[in-house]
CSV table of N, CA and C and ligand atoms in Angstrom, one decimal:
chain,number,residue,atom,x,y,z
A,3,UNK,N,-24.2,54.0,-33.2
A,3,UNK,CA,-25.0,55.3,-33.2
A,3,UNK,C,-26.4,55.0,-32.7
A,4,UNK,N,-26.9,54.1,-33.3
A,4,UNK,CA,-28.4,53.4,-33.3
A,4,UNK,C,-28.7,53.3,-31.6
A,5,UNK,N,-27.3,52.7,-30.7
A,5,UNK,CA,-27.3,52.1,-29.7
A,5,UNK,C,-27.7,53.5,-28.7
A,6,UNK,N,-26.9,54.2,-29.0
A,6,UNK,CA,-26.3,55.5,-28.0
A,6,UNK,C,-27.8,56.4,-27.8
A,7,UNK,N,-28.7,56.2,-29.2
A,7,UNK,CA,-29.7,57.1,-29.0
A,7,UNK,C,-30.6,56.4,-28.5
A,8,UNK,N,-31.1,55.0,-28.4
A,8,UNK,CA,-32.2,54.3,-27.6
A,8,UNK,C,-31.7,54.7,-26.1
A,9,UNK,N,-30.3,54.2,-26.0
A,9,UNK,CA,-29.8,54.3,-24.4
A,9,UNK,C,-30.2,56.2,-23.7
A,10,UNK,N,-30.0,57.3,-24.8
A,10,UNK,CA,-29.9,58.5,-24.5
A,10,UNK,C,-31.7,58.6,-24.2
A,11,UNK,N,-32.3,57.7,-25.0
A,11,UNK,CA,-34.2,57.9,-24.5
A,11,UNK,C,-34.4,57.4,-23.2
A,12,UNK,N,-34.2,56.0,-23.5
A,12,UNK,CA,-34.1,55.6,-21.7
A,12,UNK,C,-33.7,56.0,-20.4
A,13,UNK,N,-32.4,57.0,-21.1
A,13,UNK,CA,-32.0,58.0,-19.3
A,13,UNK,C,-33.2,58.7,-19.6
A,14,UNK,N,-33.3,59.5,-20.6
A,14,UNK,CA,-34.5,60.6,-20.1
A,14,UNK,C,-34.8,59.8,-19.5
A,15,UNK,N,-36.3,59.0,-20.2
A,15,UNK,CA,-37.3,58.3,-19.5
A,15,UNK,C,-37.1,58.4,-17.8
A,16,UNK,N,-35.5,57.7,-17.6
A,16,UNK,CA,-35.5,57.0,-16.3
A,16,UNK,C,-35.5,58.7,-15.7
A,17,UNK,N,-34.8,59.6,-16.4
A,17,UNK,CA,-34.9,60.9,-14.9
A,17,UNK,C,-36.0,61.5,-15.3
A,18,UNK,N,-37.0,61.1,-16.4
A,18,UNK,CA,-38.9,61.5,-15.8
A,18,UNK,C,-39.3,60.6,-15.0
A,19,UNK,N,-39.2,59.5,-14.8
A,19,UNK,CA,-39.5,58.6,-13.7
A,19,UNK,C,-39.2,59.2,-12.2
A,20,UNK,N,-38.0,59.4,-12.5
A,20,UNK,CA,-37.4,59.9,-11.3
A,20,UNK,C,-37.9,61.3,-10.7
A,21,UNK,N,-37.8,62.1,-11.2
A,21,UNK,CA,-38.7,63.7,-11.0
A,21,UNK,C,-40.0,63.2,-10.9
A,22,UNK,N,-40.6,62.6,-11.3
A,22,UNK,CA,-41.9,62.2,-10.9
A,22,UNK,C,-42.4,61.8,-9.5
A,23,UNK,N,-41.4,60.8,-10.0
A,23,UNK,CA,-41.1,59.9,-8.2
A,23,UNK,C,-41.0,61.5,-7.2
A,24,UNK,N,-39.9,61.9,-7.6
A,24,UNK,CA,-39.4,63.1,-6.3
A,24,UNK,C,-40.8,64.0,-6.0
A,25,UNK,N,-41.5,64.5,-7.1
A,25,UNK,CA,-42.5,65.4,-7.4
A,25,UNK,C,-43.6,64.8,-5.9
A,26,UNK,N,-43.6,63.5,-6.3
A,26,UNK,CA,-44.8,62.8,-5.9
A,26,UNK,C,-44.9,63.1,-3.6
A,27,UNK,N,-43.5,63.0,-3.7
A,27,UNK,CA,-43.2,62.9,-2.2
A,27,UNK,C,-43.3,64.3,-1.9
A,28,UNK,N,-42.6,65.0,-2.6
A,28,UNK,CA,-42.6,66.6,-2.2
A,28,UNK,C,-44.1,67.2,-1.9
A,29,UNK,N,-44.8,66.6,-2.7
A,29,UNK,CA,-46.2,66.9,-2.7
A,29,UNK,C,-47.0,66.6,-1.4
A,30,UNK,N,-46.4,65.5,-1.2
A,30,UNK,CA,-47.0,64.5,-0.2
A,30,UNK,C,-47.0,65.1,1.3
A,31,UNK,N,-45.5,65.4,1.6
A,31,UNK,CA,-45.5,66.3,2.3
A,31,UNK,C,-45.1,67.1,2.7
A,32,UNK,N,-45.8,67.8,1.9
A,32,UNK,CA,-46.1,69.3,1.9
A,32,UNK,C,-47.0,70.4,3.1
A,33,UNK,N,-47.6,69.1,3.6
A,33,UNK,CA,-48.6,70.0,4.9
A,33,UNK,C,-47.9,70.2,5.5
A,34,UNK,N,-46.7,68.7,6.0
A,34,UNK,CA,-45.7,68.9,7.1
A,34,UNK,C,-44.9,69.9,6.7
A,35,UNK,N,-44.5,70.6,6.2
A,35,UNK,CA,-43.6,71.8,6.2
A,35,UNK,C,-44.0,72.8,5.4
A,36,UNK,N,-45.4,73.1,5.4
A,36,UNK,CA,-45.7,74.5,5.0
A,36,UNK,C,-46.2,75.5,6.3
A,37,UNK,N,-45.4,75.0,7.6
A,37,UNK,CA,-45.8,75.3,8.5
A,37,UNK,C,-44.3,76.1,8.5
A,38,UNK,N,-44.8,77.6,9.5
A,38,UNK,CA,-43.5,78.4,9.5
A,38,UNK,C,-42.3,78.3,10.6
A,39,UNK,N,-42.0,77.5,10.3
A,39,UNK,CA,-41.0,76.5,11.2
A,39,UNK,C,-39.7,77.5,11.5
A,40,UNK,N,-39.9,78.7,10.8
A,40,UNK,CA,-38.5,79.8,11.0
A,40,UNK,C,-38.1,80.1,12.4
A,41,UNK,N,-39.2,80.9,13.1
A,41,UNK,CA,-39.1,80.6,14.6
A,41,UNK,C,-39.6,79.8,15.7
A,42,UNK,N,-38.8,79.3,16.1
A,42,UNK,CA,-39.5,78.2,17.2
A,42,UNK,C,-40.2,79.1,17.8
A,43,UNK,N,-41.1,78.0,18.7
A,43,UNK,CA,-42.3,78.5,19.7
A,43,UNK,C,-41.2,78.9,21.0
A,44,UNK,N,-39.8,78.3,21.4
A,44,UNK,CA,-39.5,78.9,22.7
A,44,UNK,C,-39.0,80.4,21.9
A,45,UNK,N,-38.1,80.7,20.9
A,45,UNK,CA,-37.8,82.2,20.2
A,45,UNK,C,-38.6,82.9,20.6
A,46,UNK,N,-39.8,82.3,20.3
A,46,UNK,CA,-41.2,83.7,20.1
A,46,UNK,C,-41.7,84.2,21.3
A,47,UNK,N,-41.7,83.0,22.5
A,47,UNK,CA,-42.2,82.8,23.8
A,47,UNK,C,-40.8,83.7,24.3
A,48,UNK,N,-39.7,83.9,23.9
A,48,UNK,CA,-38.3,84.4,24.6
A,48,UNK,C,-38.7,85.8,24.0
A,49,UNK,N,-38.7,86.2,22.8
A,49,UNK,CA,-39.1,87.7,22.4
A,49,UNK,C,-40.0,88.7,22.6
A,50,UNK,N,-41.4,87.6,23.3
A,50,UNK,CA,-42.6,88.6,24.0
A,50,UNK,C,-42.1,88.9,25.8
A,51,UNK,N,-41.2,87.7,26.1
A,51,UNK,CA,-41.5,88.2,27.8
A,51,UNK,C,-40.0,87.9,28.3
A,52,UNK,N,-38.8,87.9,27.8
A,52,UNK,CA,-37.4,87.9,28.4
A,52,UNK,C,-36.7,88.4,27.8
A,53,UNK,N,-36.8,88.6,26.7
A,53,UNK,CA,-35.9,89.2,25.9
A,53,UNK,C,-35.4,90.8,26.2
A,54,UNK,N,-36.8,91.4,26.7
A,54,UNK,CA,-36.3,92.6,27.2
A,54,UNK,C,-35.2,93.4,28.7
A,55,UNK,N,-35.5,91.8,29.1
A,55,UNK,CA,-34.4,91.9,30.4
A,55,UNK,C,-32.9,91.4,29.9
A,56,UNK,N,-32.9,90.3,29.2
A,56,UNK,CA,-31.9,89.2,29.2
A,56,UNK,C,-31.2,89.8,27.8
A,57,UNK,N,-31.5,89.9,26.8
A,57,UNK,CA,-31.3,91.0,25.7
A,57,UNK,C,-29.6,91.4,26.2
A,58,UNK,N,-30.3,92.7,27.3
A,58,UNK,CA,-29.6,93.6,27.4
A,58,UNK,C,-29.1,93.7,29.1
A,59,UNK,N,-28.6,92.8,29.4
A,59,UNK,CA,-28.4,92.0,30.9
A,59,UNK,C,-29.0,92.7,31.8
A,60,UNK,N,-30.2,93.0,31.9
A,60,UNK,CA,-31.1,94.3,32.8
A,60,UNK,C,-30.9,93.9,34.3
A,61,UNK,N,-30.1,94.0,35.4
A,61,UNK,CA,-29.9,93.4,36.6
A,61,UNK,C,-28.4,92.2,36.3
A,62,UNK,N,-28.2,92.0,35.2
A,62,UNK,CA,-27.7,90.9,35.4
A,62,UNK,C,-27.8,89.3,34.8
A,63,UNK,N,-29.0,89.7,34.0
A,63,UNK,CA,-30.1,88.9,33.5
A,63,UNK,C,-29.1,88.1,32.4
A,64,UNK,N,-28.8,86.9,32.4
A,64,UNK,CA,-28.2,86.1,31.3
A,64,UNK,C,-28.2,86.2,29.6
A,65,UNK,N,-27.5,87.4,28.6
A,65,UNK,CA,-27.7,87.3,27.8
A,65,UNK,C,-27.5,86.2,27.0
A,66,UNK,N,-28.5,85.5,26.3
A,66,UNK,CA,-28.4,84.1,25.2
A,66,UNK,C,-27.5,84.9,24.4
A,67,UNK,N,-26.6,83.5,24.4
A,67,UNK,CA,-25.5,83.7,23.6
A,67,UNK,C,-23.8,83.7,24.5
A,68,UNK,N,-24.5,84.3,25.2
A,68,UNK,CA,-23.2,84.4,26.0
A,68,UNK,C,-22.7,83.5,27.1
A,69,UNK,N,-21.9,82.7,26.3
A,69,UNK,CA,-21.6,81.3,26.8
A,69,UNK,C,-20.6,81.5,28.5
A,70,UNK,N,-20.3,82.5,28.7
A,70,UNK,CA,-19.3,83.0,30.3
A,70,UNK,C,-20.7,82.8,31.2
A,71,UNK,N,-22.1,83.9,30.9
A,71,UNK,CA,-23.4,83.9,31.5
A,71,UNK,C,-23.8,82.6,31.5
A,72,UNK,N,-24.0,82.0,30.8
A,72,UNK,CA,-24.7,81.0,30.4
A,72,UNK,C,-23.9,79.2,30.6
A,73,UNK,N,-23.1,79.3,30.3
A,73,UNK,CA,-23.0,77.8,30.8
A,73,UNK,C,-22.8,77.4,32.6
A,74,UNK,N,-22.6,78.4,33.5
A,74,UNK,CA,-23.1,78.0,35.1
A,74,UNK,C,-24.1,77.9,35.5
A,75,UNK,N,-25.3,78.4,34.6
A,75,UNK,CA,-27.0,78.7,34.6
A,75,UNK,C,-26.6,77.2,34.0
A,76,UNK,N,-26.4,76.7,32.9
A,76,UNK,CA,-27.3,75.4,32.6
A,76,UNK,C,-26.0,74.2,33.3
A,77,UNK,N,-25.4,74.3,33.5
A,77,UNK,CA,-24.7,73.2,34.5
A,77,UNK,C,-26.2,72.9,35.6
A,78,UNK,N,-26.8,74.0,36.2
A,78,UNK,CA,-27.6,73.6,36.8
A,78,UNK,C,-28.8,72.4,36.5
A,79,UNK,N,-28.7,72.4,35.1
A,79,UNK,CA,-29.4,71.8,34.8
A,79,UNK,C,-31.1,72.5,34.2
A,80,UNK,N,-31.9,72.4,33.6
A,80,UNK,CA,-32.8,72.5,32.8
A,80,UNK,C,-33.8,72.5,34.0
A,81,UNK,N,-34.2,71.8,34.4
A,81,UNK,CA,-34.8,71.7,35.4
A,81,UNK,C,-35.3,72.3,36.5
A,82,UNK,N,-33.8,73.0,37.3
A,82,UNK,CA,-33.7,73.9,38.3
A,82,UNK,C,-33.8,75.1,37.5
A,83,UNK,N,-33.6,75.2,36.2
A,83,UNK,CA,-33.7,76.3,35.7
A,83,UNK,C,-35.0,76.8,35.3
A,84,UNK,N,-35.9,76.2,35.2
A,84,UNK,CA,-37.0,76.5,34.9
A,84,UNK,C,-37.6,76.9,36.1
A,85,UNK,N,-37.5,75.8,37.1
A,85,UNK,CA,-38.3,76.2,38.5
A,85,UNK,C,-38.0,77.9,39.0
A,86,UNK,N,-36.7,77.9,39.0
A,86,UNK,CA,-36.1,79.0,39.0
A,86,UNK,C,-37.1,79.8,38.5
A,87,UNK,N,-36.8,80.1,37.3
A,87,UNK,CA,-38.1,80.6,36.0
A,87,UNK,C,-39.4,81.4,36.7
A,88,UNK,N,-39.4,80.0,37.0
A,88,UNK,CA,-41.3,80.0,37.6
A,88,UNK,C,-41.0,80.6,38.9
A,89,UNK,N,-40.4,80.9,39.7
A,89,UNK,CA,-40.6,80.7,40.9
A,89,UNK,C,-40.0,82.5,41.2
A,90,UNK,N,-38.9,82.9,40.4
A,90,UNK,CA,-37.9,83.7,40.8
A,90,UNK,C,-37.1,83.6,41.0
A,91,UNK,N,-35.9,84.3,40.9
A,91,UNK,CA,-34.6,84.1,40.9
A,91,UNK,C,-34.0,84.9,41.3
A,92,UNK,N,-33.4,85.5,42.1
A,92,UNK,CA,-32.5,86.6,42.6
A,92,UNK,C,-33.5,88.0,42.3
A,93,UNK,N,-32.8,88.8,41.3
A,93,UNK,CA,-33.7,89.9,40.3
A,93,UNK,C,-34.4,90.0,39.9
A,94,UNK,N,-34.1,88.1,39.2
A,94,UNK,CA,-35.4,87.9,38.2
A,94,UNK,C,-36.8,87.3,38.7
A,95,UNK,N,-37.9,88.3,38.2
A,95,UNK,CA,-39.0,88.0,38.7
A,95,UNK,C,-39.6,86.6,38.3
A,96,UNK,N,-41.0,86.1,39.1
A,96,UNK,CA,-41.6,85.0,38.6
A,96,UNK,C,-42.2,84.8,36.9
A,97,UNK,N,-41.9,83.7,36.6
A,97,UNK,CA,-42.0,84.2,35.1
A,97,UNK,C,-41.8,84.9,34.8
A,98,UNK,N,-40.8,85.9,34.4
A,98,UNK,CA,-40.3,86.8,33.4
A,98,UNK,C,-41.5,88.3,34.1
A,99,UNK,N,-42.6,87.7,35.2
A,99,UNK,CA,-43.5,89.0,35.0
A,99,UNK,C,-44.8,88.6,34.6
A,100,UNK,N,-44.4,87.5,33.7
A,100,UNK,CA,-46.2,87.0,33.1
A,100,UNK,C,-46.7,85.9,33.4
A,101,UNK,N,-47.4,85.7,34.3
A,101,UNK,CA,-48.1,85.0,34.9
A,101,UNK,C,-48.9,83.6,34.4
A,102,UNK,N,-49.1,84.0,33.2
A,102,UNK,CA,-50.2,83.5,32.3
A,102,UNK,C,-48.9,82.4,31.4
A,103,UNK,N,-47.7,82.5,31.8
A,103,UNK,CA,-46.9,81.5,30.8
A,103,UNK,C,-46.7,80.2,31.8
A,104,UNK,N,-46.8,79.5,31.2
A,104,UNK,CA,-47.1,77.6,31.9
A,104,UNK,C,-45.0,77.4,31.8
A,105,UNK,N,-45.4,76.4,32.9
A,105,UNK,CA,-43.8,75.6,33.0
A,105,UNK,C,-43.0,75.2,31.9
A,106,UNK,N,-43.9,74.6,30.8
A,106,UNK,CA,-43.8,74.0,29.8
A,106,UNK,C,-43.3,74.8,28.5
A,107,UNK,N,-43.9,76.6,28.9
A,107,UNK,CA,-43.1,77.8,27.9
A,107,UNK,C,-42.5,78.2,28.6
A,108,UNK,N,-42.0,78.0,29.8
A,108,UNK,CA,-40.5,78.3,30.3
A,108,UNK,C,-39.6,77.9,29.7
A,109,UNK,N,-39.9,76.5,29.6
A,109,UNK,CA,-38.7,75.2,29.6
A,109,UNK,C,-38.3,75.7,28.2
A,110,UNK,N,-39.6,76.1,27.5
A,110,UNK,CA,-39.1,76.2,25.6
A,110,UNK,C,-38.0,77.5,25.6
A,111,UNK,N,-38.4,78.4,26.2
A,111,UNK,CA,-37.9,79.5,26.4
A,111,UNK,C,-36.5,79.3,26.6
A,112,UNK,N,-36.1,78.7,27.8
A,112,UNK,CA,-34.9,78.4,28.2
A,112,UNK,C,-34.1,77.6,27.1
A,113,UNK,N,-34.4,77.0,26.8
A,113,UNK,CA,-34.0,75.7,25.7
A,113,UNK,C,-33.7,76.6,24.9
A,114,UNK,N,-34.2,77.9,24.8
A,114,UNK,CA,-34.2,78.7,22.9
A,114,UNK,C,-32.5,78.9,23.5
A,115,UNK,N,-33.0,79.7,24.7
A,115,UNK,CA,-31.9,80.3,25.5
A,115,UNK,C,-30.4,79.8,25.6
A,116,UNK,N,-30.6,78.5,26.1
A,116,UNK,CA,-29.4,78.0,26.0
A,116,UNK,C,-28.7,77.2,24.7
A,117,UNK,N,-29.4,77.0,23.9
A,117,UNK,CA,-29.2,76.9,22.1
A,117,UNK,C,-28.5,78.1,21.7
A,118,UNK,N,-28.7,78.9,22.1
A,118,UNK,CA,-27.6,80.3,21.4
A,118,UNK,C,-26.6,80.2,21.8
A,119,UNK,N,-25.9,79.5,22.9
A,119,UNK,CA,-24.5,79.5,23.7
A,119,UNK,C,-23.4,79.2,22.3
A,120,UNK,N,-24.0,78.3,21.0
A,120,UNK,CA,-22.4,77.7,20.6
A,120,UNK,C,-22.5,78.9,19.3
B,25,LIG,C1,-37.5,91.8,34.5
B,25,LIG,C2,-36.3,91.3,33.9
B,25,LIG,C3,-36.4,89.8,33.5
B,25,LIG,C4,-37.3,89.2,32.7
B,25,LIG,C5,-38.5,89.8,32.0
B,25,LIG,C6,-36.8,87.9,32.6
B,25,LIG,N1,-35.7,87.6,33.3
B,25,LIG,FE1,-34.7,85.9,33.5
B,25,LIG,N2,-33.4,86.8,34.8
B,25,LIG,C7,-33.4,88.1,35.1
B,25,LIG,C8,-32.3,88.4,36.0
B,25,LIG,C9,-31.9,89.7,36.6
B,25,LIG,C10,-31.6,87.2,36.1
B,25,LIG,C11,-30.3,86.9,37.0
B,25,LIG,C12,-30.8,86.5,38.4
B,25,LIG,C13,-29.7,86.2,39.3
B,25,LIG,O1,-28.8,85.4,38.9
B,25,LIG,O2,-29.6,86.8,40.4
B,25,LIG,C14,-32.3,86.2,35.4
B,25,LIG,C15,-32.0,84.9,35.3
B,25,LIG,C16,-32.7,83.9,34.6
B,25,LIG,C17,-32.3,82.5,34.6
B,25,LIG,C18,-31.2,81.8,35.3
B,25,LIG,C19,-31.7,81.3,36.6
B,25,LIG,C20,-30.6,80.5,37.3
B,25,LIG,O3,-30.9,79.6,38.1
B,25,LIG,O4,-29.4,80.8,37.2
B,25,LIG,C21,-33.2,81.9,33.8
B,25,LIG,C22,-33.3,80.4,33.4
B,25,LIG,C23,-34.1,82.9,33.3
B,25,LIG,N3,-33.8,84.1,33.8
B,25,LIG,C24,-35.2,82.7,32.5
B,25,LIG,C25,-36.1,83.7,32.0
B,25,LIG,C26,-37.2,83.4,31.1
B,25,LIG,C27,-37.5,82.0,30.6
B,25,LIG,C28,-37.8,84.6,30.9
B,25,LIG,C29,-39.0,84.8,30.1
B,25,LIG,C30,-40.2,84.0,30.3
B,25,LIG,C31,-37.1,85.6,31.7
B,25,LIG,N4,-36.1,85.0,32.4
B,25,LIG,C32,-37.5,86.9,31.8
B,25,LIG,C33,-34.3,89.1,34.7
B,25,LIG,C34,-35.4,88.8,33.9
């Protein structure tokens, strides 16, 4: 009896040890993920300046998600897809239309884009 209740003090102890321990890292870091990680930066970059063509296939425009549209666009590769992007494409105008978006929120853009396919 005597044995069971020292051994039953010592698990506590060990799982306040333990929660402590956990407490201590959660804490730690915490800056790293009190950041609102819900939407990526390409999502948000795709919802202000493509979404209103590609959405709703306006010309033709590749709706994300739809893997028939979308996987002969990225066979091309990431790459040509962006230039594409930047440059124009058939319908689709240079950047989406906005001028002011760099190669680098294309690429994010696209990336969001072709992450919806599965
Ligand atoms: C004004 C409408 C419109 C907007 C806004 C628009 N697109 Fe498009 N996009 C199109 C159309 C139409 C096509 C199909 C072009 C074709 O295949 O002839 C297309 C095709 C594409 C393709 C495929 C290119 C290829 O080589 O097959 C990519 C990549 C793309 N758009 C990226 C974007 C990105 C990134 C944005 C936002 C920054 C954007 N688009 C905004 C109309 C638009």
């Amino acid at each position: 009896m005597h044995v069971t209740k020292i051994l039953s003090v010592l698990f506590l102890l060990l799982l306040g040890l333990l929660s402590a321990c956990s407490k201590d890292e959660s804490s730690s870091s915490a800056g790293a993920k009190s950041a609102p990680a819900e939407v990526s930066a390409g999502e948000e970059i795709y919802k202000k300046n493509c979404k209103v063509c590609h959405a709703q296939s306006i010309n033709g425009a590749p709706i994300p998600g739809n893997k028939s549209m979308w996987e002969p666009r990225a066979q091309k590769g990431v790459d040509v897809l962006v230039q594409h992007a930047s440059e124009g494409f058939g319908l689709m105008p240079p950047k989406g239309g906005n001028v002011d978006l760099t190669e680098s929120e294309l690429r994010q853009a696209i990336e969001y884009m072709i992450a919806q396919m599965q």
